[in-house]
GROMACS .gro file of C-alpha atoms in nm:
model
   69
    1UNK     CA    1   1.059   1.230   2.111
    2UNK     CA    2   1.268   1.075   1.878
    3UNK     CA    3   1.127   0.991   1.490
    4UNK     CA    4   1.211   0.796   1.270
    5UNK     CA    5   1.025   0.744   0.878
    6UNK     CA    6   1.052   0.439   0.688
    7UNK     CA    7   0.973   0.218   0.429
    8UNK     CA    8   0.958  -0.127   0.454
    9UNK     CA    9   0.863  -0.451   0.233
   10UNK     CA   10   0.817  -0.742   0.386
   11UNK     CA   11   0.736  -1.086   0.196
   12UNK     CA   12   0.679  -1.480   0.348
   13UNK     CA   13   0.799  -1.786   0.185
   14UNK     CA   14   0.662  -2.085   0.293
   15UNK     CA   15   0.811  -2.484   0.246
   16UNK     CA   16   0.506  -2.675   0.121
   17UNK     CA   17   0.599  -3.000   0.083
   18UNK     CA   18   0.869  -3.003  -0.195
   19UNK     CA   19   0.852  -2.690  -0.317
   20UNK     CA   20   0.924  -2.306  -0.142
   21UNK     CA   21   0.631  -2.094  -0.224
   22UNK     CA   22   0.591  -1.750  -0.190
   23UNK     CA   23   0.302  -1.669   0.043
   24UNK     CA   24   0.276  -1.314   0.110
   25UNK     CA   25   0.413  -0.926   0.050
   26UNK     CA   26   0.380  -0.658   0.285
   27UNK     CA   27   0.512  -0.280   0.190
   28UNK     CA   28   0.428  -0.045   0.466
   29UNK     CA   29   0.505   0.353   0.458
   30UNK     CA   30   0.530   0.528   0.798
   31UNK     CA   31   0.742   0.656   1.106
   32UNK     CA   32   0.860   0.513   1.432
   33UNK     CA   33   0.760   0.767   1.719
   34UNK     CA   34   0.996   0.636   2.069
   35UNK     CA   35   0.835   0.786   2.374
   36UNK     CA   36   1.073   0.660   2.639
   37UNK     CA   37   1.294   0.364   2.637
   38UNK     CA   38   0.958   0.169   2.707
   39UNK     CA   39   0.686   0.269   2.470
   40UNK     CA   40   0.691   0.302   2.110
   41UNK     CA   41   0.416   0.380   1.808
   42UNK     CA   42   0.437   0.310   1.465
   43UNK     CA   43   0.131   0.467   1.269
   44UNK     CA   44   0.187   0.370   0.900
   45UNK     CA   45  -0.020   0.292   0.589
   46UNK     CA   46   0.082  -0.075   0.408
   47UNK     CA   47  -0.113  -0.287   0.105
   48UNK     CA   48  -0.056  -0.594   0.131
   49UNK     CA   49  -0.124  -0.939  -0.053
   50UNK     CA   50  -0.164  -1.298   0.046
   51UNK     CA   51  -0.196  -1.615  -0.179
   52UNK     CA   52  -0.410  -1.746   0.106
   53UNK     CA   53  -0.658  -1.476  -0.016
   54UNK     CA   54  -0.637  -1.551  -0.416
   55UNK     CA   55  -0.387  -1.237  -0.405
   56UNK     CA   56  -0.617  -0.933  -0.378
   57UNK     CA   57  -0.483  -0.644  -0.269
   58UNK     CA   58  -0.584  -0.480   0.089
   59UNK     CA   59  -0.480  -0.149   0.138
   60UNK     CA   60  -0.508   0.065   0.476
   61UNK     CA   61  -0.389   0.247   0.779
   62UNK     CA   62  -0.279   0.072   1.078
   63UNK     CA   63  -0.143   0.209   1.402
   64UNK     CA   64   0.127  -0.056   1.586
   65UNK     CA   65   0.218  -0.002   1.979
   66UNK     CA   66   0.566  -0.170   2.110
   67UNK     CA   67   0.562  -0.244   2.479
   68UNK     CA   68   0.920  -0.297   2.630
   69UNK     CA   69   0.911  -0.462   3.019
   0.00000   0.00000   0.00000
């Protein structure tokens, strides 16, 4: 099985109207697990922000499954 740890931030701009607003930040801390050329996990932990939610943090595990067909 191959592995592979990362670190990643991700952030959203939006165009609202006039202006480009920033909407959202993502960092997420984890490693890339490929099974087979098919199936691959991602467990990882991330806190994250969104202005949508007046900008409080949420913190937490998550566990993402790719599917390739």
């Amino acid at each position: 099985h191959e592995i592979k740890p990362y670190v990643a931030n991700e952030i959203k701009i939006i165009k609202d109207d006039e202006f480009t607003l920033f909407d959202a930040n993502k960092f997420r801390l984890g490693a890339r697990y490929k099974i087979n050329d098919s199936i691959r996990i991602d467990p990882h932990l991330f806190i994250d922000n969104k202005r949508k939610d007046d900008w409080r943090f949420s913190p937490g595990p998550a566990l993402r499954v790719d599917l390739t067909f």
